[in-house]
PDB file of C-alpha atoms and ligand atoms in Angstrom:
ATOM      1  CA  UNK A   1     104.732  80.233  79.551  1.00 95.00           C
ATOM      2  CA  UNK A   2     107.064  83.006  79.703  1.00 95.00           C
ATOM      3  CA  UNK A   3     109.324  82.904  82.736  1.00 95.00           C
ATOM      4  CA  UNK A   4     110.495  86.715  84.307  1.00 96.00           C
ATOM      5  CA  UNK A   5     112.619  87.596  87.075  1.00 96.00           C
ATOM      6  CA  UNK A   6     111.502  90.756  89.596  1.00 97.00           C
ATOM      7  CA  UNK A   7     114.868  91.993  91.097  1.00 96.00           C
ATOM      8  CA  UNK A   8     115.531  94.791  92.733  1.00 96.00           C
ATOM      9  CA  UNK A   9     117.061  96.481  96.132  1.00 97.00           C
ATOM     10  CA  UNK A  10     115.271  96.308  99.711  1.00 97.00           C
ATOM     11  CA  UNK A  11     112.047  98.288  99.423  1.00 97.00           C
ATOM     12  CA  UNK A  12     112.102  98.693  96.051  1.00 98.00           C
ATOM     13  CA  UNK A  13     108.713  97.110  95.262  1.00 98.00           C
ATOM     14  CA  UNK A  14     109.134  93.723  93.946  1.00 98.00           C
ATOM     15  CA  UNK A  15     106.184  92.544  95.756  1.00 97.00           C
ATOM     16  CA  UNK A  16     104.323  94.955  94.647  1.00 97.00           C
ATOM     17  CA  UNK A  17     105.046  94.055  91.521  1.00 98.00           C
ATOM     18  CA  UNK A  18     104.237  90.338  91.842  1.00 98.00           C
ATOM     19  CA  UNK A  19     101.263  90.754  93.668  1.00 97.00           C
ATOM     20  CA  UNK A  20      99.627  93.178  90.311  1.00 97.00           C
ATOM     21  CA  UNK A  21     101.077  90.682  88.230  1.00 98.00           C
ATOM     22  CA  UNK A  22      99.312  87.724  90.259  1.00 97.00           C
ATOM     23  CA  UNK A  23      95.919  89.583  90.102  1.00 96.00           C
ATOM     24  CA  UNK A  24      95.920  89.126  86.468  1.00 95.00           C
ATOM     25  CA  UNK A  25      96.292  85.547  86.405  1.00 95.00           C
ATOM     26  CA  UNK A  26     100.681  85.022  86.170  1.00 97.00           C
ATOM     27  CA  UNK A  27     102.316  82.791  88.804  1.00 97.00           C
ATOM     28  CA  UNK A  28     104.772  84.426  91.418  1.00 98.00           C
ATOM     29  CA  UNK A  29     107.124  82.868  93.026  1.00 98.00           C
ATOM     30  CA  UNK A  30     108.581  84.979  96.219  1.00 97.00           C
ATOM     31  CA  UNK A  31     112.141  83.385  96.884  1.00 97.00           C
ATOM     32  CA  UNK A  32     112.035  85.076 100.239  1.00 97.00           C
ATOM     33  CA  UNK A  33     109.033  83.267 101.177  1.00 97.00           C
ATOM     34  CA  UNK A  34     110.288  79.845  99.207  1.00 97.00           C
ATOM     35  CA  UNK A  35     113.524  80.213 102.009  1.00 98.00           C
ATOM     36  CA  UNK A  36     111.799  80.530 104.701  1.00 98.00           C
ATOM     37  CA  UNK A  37     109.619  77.579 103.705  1.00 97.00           C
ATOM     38  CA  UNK A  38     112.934  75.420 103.313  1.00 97.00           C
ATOM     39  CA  UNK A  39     114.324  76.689 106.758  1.00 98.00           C
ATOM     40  CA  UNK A  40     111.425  75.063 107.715  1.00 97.00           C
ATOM     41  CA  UNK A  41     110.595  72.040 105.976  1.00 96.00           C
ATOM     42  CA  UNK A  42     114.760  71.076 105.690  1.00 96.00           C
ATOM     43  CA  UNK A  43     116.369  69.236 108.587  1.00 96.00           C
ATOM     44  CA  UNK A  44     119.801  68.931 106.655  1.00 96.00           C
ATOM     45  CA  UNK A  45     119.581  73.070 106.212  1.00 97.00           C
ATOM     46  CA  UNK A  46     119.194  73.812 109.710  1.00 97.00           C
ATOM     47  CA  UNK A  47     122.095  71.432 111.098  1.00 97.00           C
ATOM     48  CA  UNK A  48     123.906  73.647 108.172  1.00 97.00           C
ATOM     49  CA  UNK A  49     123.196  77.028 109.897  1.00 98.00           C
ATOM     50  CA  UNK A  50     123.327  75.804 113.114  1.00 98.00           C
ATOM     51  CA  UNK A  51     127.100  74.379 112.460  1.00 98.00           C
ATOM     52  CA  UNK A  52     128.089  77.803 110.727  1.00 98.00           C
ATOM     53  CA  UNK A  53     126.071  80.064 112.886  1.00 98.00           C
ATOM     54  CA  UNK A  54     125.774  78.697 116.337  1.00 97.00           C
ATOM     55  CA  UNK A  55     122.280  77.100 117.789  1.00 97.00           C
ATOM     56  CA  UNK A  56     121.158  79.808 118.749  1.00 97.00           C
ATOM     57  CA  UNK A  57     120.133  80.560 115.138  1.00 98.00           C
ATOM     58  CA  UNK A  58     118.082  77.389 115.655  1.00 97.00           C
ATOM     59  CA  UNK A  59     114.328  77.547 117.626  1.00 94.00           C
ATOM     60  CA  UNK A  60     111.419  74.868 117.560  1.00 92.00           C
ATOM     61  CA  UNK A  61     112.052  73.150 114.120  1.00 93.00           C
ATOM     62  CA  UNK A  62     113.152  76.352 111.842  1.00 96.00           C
ATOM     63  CA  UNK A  63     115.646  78.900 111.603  1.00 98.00           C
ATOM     64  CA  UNK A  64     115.367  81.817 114.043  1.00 98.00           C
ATOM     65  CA  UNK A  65     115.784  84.734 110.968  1.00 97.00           C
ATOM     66  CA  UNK A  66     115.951  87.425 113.057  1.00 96.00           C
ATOM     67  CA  UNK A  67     119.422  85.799 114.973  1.00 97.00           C
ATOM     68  CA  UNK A  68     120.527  85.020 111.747  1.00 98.00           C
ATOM     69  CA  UNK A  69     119.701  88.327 110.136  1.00 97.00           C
ATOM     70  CA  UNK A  70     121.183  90.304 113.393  1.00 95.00           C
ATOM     71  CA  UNK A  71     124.953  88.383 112.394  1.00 96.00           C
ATOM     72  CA  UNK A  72     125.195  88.480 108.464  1.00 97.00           C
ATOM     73  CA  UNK A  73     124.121  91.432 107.602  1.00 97.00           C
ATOM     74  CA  UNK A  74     126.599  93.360 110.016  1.00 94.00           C
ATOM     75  CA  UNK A  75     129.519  91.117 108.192  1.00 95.00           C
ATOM     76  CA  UNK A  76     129.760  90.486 104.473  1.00 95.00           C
ATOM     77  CA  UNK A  77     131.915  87.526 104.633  1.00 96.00           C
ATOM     78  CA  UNK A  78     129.453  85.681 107.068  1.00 97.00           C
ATOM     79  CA  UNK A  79     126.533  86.435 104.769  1.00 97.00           C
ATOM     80  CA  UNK A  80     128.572  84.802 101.862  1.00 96.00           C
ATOM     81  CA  UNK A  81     128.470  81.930 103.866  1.00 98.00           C
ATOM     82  CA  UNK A  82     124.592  81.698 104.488  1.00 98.00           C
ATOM     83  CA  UNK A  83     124.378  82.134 100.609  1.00 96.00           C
ATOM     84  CA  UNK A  84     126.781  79.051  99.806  1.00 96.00           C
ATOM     85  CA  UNK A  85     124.661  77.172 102.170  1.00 97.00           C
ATOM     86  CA  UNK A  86     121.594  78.401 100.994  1.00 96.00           C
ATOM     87  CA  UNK A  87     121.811  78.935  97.270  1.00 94.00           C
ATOM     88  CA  UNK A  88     121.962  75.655  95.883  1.00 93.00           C
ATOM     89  CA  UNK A  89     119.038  74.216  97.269  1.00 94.00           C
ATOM     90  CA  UNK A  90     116.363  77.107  96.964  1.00 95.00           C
ATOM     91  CA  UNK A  91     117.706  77.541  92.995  1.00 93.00           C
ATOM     92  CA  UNK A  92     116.917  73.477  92.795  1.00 93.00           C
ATOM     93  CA  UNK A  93     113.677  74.007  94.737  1.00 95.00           C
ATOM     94  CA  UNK A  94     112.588  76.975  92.335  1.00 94.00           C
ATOM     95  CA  UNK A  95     113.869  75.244  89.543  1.00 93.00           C
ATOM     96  CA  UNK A  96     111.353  72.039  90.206  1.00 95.00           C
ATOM     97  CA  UNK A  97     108.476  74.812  91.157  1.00 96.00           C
ATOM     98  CA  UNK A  98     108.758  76.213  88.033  1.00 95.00           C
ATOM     99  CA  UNK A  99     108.848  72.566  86.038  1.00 95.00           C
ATOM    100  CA  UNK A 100     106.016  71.868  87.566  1.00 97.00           C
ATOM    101  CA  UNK A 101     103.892  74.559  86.686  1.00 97.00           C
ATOM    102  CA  UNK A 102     105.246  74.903  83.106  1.00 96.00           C
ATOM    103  CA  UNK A 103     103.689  71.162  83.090  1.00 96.00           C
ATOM    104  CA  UNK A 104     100.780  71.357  84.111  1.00 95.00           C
ATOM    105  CA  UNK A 105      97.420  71.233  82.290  1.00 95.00           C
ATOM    106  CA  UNK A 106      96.651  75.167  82.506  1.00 94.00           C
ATOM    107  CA  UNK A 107     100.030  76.880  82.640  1.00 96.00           C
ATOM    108  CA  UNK A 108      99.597  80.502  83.130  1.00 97.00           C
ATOM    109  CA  UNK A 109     100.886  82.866  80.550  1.00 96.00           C
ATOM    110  CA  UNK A 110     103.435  84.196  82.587  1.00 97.00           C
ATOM    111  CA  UNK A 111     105.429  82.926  85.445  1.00 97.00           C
ATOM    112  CA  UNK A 112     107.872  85.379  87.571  1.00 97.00           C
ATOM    113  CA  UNK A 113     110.071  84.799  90.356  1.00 97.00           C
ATOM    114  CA  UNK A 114     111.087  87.632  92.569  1.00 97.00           C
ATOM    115  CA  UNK A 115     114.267  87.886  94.542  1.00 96.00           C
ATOM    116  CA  UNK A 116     116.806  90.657  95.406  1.00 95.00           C
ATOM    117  CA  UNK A 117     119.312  89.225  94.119  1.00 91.00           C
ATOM    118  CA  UNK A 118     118.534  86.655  91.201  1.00 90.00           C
ATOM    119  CA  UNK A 119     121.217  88.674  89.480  1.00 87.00           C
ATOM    120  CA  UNK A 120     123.418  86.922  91.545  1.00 86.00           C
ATOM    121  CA  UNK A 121     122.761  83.580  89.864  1.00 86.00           C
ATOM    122  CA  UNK A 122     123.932  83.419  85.979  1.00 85.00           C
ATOM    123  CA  UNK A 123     123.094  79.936  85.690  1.00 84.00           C
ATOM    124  CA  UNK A 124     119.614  80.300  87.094  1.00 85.00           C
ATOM    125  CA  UNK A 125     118.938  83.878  85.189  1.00 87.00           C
ATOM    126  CA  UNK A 126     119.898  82.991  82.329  1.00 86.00           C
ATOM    127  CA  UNK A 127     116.811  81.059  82.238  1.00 87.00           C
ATOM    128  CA  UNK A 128     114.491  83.917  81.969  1.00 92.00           C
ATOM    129  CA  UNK A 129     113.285  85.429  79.092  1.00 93.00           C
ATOM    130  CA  UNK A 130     113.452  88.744  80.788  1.00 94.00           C
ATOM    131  CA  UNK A 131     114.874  90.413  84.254  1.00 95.00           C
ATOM    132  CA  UNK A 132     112.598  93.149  85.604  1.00 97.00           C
ATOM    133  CA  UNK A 133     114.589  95.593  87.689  1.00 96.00           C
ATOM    134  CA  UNK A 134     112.332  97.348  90.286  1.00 98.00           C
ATOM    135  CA  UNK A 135     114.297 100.447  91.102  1.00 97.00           C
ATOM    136  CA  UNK A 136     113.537 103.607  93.581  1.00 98.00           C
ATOM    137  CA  UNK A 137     115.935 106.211  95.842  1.00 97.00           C
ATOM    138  CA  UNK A 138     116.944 105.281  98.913  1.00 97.00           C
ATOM    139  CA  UNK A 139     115.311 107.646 100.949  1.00 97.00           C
ATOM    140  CA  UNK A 140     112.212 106.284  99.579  1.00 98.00           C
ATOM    141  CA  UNK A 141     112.769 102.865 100.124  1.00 98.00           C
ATOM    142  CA  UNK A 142     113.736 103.178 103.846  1.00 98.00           C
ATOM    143  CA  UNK A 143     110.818 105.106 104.608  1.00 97.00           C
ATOM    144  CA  UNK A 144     108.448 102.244 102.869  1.00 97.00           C
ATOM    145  CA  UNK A 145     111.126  99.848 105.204  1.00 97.00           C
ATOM    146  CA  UNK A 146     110.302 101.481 108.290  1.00 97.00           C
ATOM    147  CA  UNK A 147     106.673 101.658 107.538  1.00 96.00           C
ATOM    148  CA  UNK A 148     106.289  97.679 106.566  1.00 94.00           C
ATOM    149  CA  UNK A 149     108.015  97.749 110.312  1.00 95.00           C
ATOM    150  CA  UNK A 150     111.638  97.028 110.008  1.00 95.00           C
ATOM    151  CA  UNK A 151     113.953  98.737 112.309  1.00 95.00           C
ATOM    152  CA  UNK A 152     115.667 101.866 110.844  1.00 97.00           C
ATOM    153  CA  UNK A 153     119.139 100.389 111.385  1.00 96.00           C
ATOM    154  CA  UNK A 154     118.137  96.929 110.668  1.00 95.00           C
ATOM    155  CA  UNK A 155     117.142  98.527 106.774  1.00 97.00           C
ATOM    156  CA  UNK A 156     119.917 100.596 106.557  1.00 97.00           C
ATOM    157  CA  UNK A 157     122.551  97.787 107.182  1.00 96.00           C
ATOM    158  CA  UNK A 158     120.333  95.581 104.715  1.00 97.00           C
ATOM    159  CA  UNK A 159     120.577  98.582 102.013  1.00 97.00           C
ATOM    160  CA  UNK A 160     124.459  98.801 102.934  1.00 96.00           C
ATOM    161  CA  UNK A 161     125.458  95.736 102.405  1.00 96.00           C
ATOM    162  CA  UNK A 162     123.383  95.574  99.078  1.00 96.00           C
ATOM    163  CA  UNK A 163     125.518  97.874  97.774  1.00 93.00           C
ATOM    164  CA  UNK A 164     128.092  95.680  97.322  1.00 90.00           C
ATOM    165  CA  UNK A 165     126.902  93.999  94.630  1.00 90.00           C
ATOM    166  CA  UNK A 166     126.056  96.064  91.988  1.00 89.00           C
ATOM    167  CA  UNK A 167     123.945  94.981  88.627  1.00 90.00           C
ATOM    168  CA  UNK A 168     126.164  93.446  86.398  1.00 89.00           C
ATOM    169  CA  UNK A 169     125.161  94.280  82.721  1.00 85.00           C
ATOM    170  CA  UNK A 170     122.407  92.201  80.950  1.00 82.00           C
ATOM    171  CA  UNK A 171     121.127  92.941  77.622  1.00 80.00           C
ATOM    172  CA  UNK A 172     117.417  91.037  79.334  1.00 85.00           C
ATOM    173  CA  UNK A 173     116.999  93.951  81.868  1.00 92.00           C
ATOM    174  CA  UNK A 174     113.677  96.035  81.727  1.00 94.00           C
ATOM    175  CA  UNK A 175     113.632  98.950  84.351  1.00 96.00           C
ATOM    176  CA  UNK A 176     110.449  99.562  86.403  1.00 97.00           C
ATOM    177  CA  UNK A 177     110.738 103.239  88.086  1.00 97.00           C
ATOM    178  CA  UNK A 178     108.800 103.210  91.378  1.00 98.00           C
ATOM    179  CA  UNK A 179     108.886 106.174  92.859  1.00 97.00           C
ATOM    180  CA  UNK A 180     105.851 106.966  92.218  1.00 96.00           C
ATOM    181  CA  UNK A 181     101.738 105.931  93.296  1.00 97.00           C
ATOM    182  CA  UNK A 182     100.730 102.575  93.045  1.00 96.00           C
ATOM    183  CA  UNK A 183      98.483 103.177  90.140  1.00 97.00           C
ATOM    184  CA  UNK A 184     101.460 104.589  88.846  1.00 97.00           C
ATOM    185  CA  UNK A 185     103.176 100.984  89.246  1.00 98.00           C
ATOM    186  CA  UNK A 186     100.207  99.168  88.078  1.00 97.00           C
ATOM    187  CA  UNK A 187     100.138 100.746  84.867  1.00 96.00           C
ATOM    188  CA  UNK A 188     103.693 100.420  84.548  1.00 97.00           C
ATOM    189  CA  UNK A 189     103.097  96.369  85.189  1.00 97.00           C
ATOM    190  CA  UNK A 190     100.881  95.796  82.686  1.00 95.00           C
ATOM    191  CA  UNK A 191     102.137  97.452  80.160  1.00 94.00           C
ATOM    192  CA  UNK A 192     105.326  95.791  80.501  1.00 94.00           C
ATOM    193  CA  UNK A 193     103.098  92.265  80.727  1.00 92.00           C
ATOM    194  CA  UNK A 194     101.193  93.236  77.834  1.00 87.00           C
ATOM    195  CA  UNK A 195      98.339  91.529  79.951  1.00 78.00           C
TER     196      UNK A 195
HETATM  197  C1  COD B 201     118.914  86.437 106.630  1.00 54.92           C
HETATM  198  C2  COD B 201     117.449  86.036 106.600  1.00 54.92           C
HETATM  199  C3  COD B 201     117.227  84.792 107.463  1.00 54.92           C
HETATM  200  C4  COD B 201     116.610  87.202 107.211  1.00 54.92           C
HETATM  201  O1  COD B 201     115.243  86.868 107.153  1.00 54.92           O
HETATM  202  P1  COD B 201     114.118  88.012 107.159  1.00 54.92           P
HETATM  203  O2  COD B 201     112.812  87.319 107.349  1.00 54.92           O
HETATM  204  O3  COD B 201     114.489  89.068 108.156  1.00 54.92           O
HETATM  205  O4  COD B 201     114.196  88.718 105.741  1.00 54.92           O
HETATM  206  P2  COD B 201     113.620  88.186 104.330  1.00 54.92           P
HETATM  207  O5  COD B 201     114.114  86.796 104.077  1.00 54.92           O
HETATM  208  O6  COD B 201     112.152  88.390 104.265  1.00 54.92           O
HETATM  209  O7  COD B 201     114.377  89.145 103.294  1.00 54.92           O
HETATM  210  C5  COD B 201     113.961  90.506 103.177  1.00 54.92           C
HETATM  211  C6  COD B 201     114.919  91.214 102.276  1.00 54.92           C
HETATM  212  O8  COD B 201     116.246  91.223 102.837  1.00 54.92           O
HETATM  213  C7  COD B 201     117.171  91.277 101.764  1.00 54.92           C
HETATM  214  N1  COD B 201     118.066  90.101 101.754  1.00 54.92           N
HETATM  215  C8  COD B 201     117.785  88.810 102.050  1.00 54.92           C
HETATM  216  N2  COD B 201     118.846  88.020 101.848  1.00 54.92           N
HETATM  217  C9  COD B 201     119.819  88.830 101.383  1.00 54.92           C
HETATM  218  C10 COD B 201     121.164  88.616 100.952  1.00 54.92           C
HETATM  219  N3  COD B 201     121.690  87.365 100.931  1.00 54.92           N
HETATM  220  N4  COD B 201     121.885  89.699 100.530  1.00 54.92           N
HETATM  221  C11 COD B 201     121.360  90.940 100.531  1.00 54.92           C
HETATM  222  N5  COD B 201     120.094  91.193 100.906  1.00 54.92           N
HETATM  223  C12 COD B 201     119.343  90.166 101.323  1.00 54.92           C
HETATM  224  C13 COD B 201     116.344  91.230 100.459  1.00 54.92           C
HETATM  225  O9  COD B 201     116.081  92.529  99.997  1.00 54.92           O
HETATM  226  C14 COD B 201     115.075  90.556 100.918  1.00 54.92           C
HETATM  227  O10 COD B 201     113.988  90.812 100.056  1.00 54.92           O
HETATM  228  C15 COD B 201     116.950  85.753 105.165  1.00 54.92           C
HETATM  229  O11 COD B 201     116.882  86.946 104.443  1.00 54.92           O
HETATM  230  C16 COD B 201     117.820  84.773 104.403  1.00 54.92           C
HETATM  231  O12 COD B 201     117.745  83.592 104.642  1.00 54.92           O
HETATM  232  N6  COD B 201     118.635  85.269 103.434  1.00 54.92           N
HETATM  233  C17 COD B 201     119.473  84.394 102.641  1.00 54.92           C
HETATM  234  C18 COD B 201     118.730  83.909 101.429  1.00 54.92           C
HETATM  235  C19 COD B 201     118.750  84.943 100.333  1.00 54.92           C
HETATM  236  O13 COD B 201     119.811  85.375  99.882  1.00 54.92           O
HETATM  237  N7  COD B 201     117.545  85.343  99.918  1.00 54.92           N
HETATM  238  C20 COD B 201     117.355  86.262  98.831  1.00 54.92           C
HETATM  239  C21 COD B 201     117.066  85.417  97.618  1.00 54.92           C
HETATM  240  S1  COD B 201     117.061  86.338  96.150  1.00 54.92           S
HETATM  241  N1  ATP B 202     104.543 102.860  94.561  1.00 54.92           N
HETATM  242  C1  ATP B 202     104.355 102.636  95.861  1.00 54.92           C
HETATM  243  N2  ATP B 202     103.670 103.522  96.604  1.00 54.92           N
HETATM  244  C2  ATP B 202     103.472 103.323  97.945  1.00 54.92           C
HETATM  245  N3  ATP B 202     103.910 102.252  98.626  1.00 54.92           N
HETATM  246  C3  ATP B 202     104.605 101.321  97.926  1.00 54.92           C
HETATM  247  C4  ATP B 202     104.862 101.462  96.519  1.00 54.92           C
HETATM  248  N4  ATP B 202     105.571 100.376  96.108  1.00 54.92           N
HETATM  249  C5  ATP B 202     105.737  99.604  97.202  1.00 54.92           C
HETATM  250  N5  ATP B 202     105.170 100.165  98.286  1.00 54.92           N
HETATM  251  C6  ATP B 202     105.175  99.652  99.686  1.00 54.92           C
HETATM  252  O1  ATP B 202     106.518  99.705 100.133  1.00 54.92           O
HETATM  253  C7  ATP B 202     106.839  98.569 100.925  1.00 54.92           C
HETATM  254  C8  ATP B 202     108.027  97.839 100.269  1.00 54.92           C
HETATM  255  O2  ATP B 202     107.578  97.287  99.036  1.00 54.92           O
HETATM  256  P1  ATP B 202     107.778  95.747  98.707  1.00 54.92           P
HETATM  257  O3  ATP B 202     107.557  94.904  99.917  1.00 54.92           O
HETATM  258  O4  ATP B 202     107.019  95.431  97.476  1.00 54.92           O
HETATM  259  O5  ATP B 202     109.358  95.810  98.389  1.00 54.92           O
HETATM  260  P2  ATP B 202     110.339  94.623  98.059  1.00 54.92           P
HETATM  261  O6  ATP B 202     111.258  95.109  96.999  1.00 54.92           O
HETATM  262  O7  ATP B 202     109.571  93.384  97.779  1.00 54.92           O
HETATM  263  O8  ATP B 202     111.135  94.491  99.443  1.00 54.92           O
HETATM  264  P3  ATP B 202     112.012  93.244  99.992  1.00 54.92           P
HETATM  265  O9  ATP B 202     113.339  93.335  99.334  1.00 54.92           O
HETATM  266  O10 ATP B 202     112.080  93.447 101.459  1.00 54.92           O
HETATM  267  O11 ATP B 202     111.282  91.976  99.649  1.00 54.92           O
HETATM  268  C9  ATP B 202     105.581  97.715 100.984  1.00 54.92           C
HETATM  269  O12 ATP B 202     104.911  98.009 102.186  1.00 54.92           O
HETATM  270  C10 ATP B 202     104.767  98.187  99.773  1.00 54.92           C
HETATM  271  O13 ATP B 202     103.385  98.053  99.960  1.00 54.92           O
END
């Protein structure tokens, strides 16, 4: 099983990417979707955010992301603070995801995991046999924003503070340009999967 990471800025496409990778057979793992599973399933998470970032942030048994979003994303140094919290337990929770599915009795050929910012995470990336960079210009990715439905300010503040952390060099990066059609991206995918 060959383990990938999708990376890439808001909007770029790395769903798009894992979901034409999934329709030929690999295994995606969305860390976006794996956190919001944990703000769920994780008592000890949520009395975390809820000490750091008020109750409010709190709501019927999970986090409220939208109060959480509306605070660190206006302030780097809070944001820092949700990823200190955060980090170490989705990169264990991953981690086990993956074990499992490298174990088991059929493991697909290839298993990604998309995030934003797996760059972010040395110990975690360094993992993966390669780091797919999903990359397009900004005026293209806040339009895509604002059509999935996010708020024009809400994606610009999300693309701002991105911009702080810029790709540090990695000799396992392989650039996909989307800028273009989806068939465009598709044929991109598999070529780069060889699948
Ligand atoms: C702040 C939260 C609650 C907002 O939830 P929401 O449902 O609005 O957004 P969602 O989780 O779907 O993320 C959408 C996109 O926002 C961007 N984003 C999310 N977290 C971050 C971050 N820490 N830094 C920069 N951009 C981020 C990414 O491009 C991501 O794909 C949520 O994003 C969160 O818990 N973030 C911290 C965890 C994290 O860093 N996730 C990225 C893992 S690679
Ligand atoms: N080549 C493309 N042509 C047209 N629409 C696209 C293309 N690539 C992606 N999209 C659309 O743009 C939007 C953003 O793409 P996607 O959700 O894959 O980005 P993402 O990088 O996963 O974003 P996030 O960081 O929020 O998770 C989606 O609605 C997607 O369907």
């Amino acid at each position: 099983m060959k383990k990938i990471g999708i990376c890439g800025k808001i909007g770029s496409g790395k769903s798009a990417v894992g979901v034409l990778l999934a329709e030929k057979g690999a295994f995606v793992l969305d860390l976006d979707v794996e956190m919001h599973r944990l703000y769920t399933e994780s008592e000890e998470l949520r009395t975390k955010i809820s000490e750091r970032f008020g109750a409010v942030c709190v709501q019927n048994g999970t986090v409220d992301r939208a109060a959480l979003a509306s605070q660190v994303f206006k302030d780097p140094r809070s944001l820092k603070d949700l990823e200190k919290i955060v980090y170490p337990m989705l990169q264990k929770h991953a981690e086990n995801k993956l074990k499992r599915i490298e174990n088991s009795e059929n493991p697909p050929k290839i298993a990604a995991v998309e995030g934003a910012l797996l760059f972010k995470w040395p110990e975690f990336s360094k993992n993966l046999a390669e780091i797919w960079v999903v990359q397009a210009p900004d005026d293209i990715r806040l339009e895509r924003l604002q059509k999935r439905g996010l708020l024009k300010d809400d994606a610009l503040r999300r693309m701002q503070i991105q911009a702080l952390d810029p790709l540090p060099p990695n000799d396992h990066y392989e650039y996909i340009d989307n800028w273009g059609s989806l068939a465009e991206l598709q044929a991109l995918v598999l070529q780069k999967a060889q699948i």
